[in-house]
Amino acid sequence: MSQIMLPRRQLIARAGGLVAAAGTLPLLAGCDAINDAPAVRKILSMGEEMNRASQRALMDRNALAREFGRADLSPYFRPNGTRLPAGAAYAAHAASGFADWRVKVTGLVARPLSLSMTDIRAMPQRTQITRHDCVEGWSAIGQWTGPPLSRILAAAGVKDSARYIVFRCADRLGDALYYESCDMIDALHPQTIMAWALNDALLPIANGAPLRLRIERQLGYKHAKYVNAIEAVASLDQIGAGKGGYWEDRIDYEWYAGI
Amino acid sequence: MAEAETPVAPAKSAAPPVRVYRHRLPIRIWHWVNAATLLVLLMSGLMIFNAHPRLYWGDYGANFDRAWLVIGSTPDNGYLRLGDYRIDTTGVLGRWTDAEGEEKTWAFPGWATIPTSYSLADGRRWHLLFAWVLSIGLTLYMLWTLVGGHLRKDLHVRGAEWSPRHIWHDVKEHARLRFPRGEAAARYGILQKLSYIGVIFVALPLMIATGLTMSPGMNAAWPWLLDVLGGRQSARSIHFITAWALVAFFLVHIAMVLLAGPVNELRSMATGWFRLPPEREEGA
């Protein structure tokens, strides 16, 4: 019935849309076939490699992302992706104020670690006010506090054979747990921290409590939330579907998200 | 017979058309590669915009922050909001019907985007690869115009051309659709020069600069670029506005080609050879 009751203007708009769509349908199908062809996808991914190589060439490996003042803070730091991990285990952690949350540091390390949030807060800390750029296009500015990842990796004694750091998360999106990864240049960057505080308060659940990655020279989806394991690896091939991250594996987001 | 002795000037149209070599090969290649590249960049750019169809000024801007432009939808409408001014765009922007007759509520419709179904990841792949094509092509073009003399000979605005009188004259001639003929048709008029200079040396470099400024990696490498452009969200807004300025240039460009003789114009951009339109016979 609702179809019949549509206002006239909407009907006209729909009819117009259908006519326009019918005329362009074969053309559009052709465009999408091009988009989906494996050879084309291979060519398209050249852009990512060119971006990574040129940025690494242009940029000092320790070049800092801009840091802002308190006056520049976004009035509200918008959360995105998972806002509340599902499941009883996470709920229990949240209820106890993450007192029993552990972050395992494993893989190519001399001394595997299992850090509590107290351990993490006892380490040397870095506080930085930075801009978070979502791949979708929006930005928010927030103040983050946490130990530099380089400190944690040094404590675990990362081996020279390690080429990537993998971050494993407690939030399940669809069919799998979220994860991300970066190379050693970004892992050891001074602004790459494991943040437990946002704007002078404990990290809210929506923003990744109790611990999230801040990797300031890359887009938002690289900044893994709800981190419970950090793993040093020589290759990403055996991790997930091998592309280095949850979205990378599923929908071809760039692994190098510096642009 | 005696009457026929009166000398009659031969009709100009009877003379063989004068052909001039107007566009050299590098220019022609760049022109067509650029045309295709800008189309891909526009359509994939609209897909990227669809991921967050709101624009802001300054360093930050996300949902709930004040946006100066929004393309959105309500349960029954599509709308475009510019500042406080809101117009209904149902059927075109924000709320439209796809090929299967399904109602969609993303900002730009599928027929205008690459790919046609919503995919931010794929839109970015196309956009970021073709941004390289644009940047490399523009750099080579600029070098070639400098070295090859195209800039000096064809685009350089001479002293007299800057006079308001001359510019106003050209504006009036364009408004009356009286385009230069004969020798003058092979040279660029002041409005042509200014619009080509504007596109090549202002709009396209601005697109590349604002594009780079949206990259968090480039912000760390070249923080000064961010200062020049007034912050990441300002850069994103300028990128969007300049894209539409290029669309406006394209529409005027096509209109001028059609009015000036599309076959001759297309031939000259394909083969290089341009047929001079014969001089106007004044008073005829």
mmCIF file of C-alpha atoms in Angstrom, chain B residues 4-151:
data_model
loop_
_atom_site.group_PDB
_atom_site.id
_atom_site.type_symbol
_atom_site.label_atom_id
_atom_site.label_comp_id
_atom_site.label_asym_id
_atom_site.label_seq_id
_atom_site.Cartn_x
_atom_site.Cartn_y
_atom_site.Cartn_z
ATOM 1 C CA ALA B 4 30.937 40.596 -67.421
ATOM 2 C CA GLU B 5 34.265 42.420 -67.634
ATOM 3 C CA THR B 6 33.625 44.049 -64.228
ATOM 4 C CA PRO B 7 36.229 42.428 -62.005
ATOM 5 C CA VAL B 8 34.633 40.234 -59.404
ATOM 6 C CA ALA B 9 36.612 39.296 -56.354
ATOM 7 C CA PRO B 10 36.784 35.537 -56.148
ATOM 8 C CA ALA B 11 34.521 34.226 -53.433
ATOM 9 C CA LYS B 12 36.621 33.530 -50.343
ATOM 10 C CA SER B 13 35.024 30.145 -49.863
ATOM 11 C CA ALA B 14 36.371 29.053 -53.231
ATOM 12 C CA ALA B 15 39.960 29.432 -52.044
ATOM 13 C CA PRO B 16 41.462 26.279 -50.508
ATOM 14 C CA PRO B 17 41.260 26.437 -46.727
ATOM 15 C CA VAL B 18 44.398 27.623 -44.984
ATOM 16 C CA ARG B 19 45.650 24.970 -42.621
ATOM 17 C CA VAL B 20 47.962 25.669 -39.726
ATOM 18 C CA TYR B 21 49.736 23.233 -37.410
ATOM 19 C CA ARG B 22 48.200 24.332 -34.159
ATOM 20 C CA HIS B 23 48.872 21.685 -31.457
ATOM 21 C CA ARG B 24 52.078 19.721 -31.255
ATOM 22 C CA LEU B 25 52.063 16.041 -30.319
ATOM 23 C CA PRO B 26 53.004 16.323 -26.610
ATOM 24 C CA ILE B 27 50.184 18.829 -26.078
ATOM 25 C CA ARG B 28 47.694 16.581 -27.843
ATOM 26 C CA ILE B 29 48.692 13.529 -25.854
ATOM 27 C CA TRP B 30 48.581 15.465 -22.596
ATOM 28 C CA HIS B 31 45.194 16.969 -23.469
ATOM 29 C CA TRP B 32 43.496 13.603 -24.002
ATOM 30 C CA VAL B 33 45.237 11.775 -21.165
ATOM 31 C CA ASN B 34 44.264 14.637 -18.908
ATOM 32 C CA ALA B 35 40.654 14.592 -20.075
ATOM 33 C CA ALA B 36 40.337 10.906 -19.157
ATOM 34 C CA THR B 37 42.299 11.340 -15.930
ATOM 35 C CA LEU B 38 40.182 14.252 -14.716
ATOM 36 C CA LEU B 39 37.012 12.275 -15.417
ATOM 37 C CA VAL B 40 38.275 9.329 -13.350
ATOM 38 C CA LEU B 41 39.428 11.683 -10.600
ATOM 39 C CA LEU B 42 36.088 13.488 -10.487
ATOM 40 C CA MET B 43 33.990 10.310 -10.381
ATOM 41 C CA SER B 44 36.195 8.487 -7.871
ATOM 42 C CA GLY B 45 36.391 11.716 -5.869
ATOM 43 C CA LEU B 46 32.597 11.805 -5.634
ATOM 44 C CA MET B 47 32.733 8.246 -4.267
ATOM 45 C CA ILE B 48 35.246 9.317 -1.616
ATOM 46 C CA PHE B 49 33.045 12.315 -0.751
ATOM 47 C CA ASN B 50 30.119 9.902 -0.298
ATOM 48 C CA ALA B 51 31.935 8.352 2.681
ATOM 49 C CA HIS B 52 31.491 11.605 4.612
ATOM 50 C CA PRO B 53 29.358 14.075 2.661
ATOM 51 C CA ARG B 54 30.074 17.051 4.885
ATOM 52 C CA LEU B 55 32.639 19.862 4.506
ATOM 53 C CA TYR B 56 34.215 22.024 7.207
ATOM 54 C CA TRP B 57 36.757 24.824 7.641
ATOM 55 C CA GLY B 58 39.794 24.543 9.890
ATOM 56 C CA ASP B 59 41.821 21.656 11.259
ATOM 57 C CA TYR B 60 39.062 19.340 12.404
ATOM 58 C CA GLY B 61 35.501 18.492 11.522
ATOM 59 C CA ALA B 62 33.432 15.380 12.120
ATOM 60 C CA ASN B 63 29.811 14.549 12.754
ATOM 61 C CA PHE B 64 28.226 17.017 15.172
ATOM 62 C CA ASP B 65 30.758 19.709 14.233
ATOM 63 C CA ARG B 66 29.514 22.658 12.210
ATOM 64 C CA ALA B 67 29.649 21.785 8.490
ATOM 65 C CA TRP B 68 29.301 24.465 5.816
ATOM 66 C CA LEU B 69 28.071 21.933 3.273
ATOM 67 C CA VAL B 70 26.070 18.759 3.819
ATOM 68 C CA ILE B 71 24.448 16.403 1.347
ATOM 69 C CA GLY B 72 22.125 14.277 3.421
ATOM 70 C CA SER B 73 18.807 12.534 3.639
ATOM 71 C CA THR B 74 15.799 12.271 5.899
ATOM 72 C CA PRO B 75 13.381 9.310 5.889
ATOM 73 C CA ASP B 76 11.650 10.843 2.828
ATOM 74 C CA ASN B 77 13.978 13.492 1.339
ATOM 75 C CA GLY B 78 17.378 14.095 -0.093
ATOM 76 C CA TYR B 79 18.798 17.516 0.640
ATOM 77 C CA LEU B 80 21.756 19.811 0.123
ATOM 78 C CA ARG B 81 22.528 22.212 2.939
ATOM 79 C CA LEU B 82 24.817 25.168 2.276
ATOM 80 C CA GLY B 83 25.307 27.135 5.484
ATOM 81 C CA ASP B 84 21.747 27.664 6.702
ATOM 82 C CA TYR B 85 20.233 27.379 3.267
ATOM 83 C CA ARG B 86 18.681 24.012 2.541
ATOM 84 C CA ILE B 87 17.288 22.725 -0.749
ATOM 85 C CA ASP B 88 15.413 19.549 -1.551
ATOM 86 C CA THR B 89 17.436 17.347 -3.925
ATOM 87 C CA THR B 90 15.364 14.162 -3.775
ATOM 88 C CA GLY B 91 16.043 11.955 -6.803
ATOM 89 C CA VAL B 92 19.452 13.454 -7.500
ATOM 90 C CA LEU B 93 21.493 13.979 -4.332
ATOM 91 C CA GLY B 94 21.119 12.284 -0.980
ATOM 92 C CA ARG B 95 18.140 10.169 -1.961
ATOM 93 C CA TRP B 96 17.835 8.522 -5.377
ATOM 94 C CA THR B 97 16.864 5.303 -7.093
ATOM 95 C CA ASP B 98 19.410 2.898 -8.541
ATOM 96 C CA ALA B 99 19.186 0.712 -11.667
ATOM 97 C CA GLU B 100 17.362 -2.033 -9.747
ATOM 98 C CA GLY B 101 14.782 0.466 -8.575
ATOM 99 C CA GLU B 102 16.159 0.432 -5.059
ATOM 100 C CA GLU B 103 16.206 3.632 -3.072
ATOM 101 C CA LYS B 104 19.665 4.719 -1.930
ATOM 102 C CA THR B 105 20.653 7.393 0.541
ATOM 103 C CA TRP B 106 24.261 8.195 -0.212
ATOM 104 C CA ALA B 107 25.176 11.633 -1.475
ATOM 105 C CA PHE B 108 26.151 11.323 -5.155
ATOM 106 C CA PRO B 109 24.260 8.700 -7.185
ATOM 107 C CA GLY B 110 25.943 5.537 -8.500
ATOM 108 C CA TRP B 111 25.992 6.684 -12.124
ATOM 109 C CA ALA B 112 28.267 9.575 -11.132
ATOM 110 C CA THR B 113 30.802 7.579 -9.117
ATOM 111 C CA ILE B 114 33.635 5.085 -9.610
ATOM 112 C CA PRO B 115 32.779 2.368 -8.806
ATOM 113 C CA THR B 116 28.995 2.578 -9.167
ATOM 114 C CA SER B 117 28.232 0.697 -5.958
ATOM 115 C CA TYR B 118 29.435 2.118 -2.692
ATOM 116 C CA SER B 119 33.112 1.320 -2.074
ATOM 117 C CA LEU B 120 35.347 3.851 -0.397
ATOM 118 C CA ALA B 121 38.340 1.507 -0.745
ATOM 119 C CA ASP B 122 37.926 1.161 -4.518
ATOM 120 C CA GLY B 123 37.184 4.858 -5.011
ATOM 121 C CA ARG B 124 40.440 5.638 -3.209
ATOM 122 C CA ARG B 125 42.401 3.134 -5.302
ATOM 123 C CA TRP B 126 41.251 4.794 -8.530
ATOM 124 C CA HIS B 127 41.652 8.299 -7.159
ATOM 125 C CA LEU B 128 45.144 7.844 -5.732
ATOM 126 C CA LEU B 129 46.546 6.092 -8.815
ATOM 127 C CA PHE B 130 45.127 8.656 -11.230
ATOM 128 C CA ALA B 131 46.389 11.437 -8.972
ATOM 129 C CA TRP B 132 49.840 10.166 -9.958
ATOM 130 C CA VAL B 133 48.895 10.266 -13.644
ATOM 131 C CA LEU B 134 47.685 13.858 -13.231
ATOM 132 C CA SER B 135 50.742 14.965 -11.268
ATOM 133 C CA ILE B 136 53.313 13.359 -13.558
ATOM 134 C CA GLY B 137 51.487 14.564 -16.679
ATOM 135 C CA LEU B 138 51.173 18.104 -15.370
ATOM 136 C CA THR B 139 54.857 18.223 -14.398
ATOM 137 C CA LEU B 140 55.958 16.988 -17.826
ATOM 138 C CA TYR B 141 53.580 19.416 -19.501
ATOM 139 C CA MET B 142 54.921 22.349 -17.490
ATOM 140 C CA LEU B 143 58.512 21.438 -18.307
ATOM 141 C CA TRP B 144 57.620 21.034 -21.964
ATOM 142 C CA THR B 145 55.780 24.354 -22.146
ATOM 143 C CA LEU B 146 58.828 26.070 -20.698
ATOM 144 C CA VAL B 147 61.438 24.334 -22.824
ATOM 145 C CA GLY B 148 59.393 24.027 -26.003
ATOM 146 C CA GLY B 149 58.279 27.646 -25.959
ATOM 147 C CA HIS B 150 54.543 26.924 -25.785
ATOM 148 C CA LEU B 151 54.277 29.070 -22.674
#
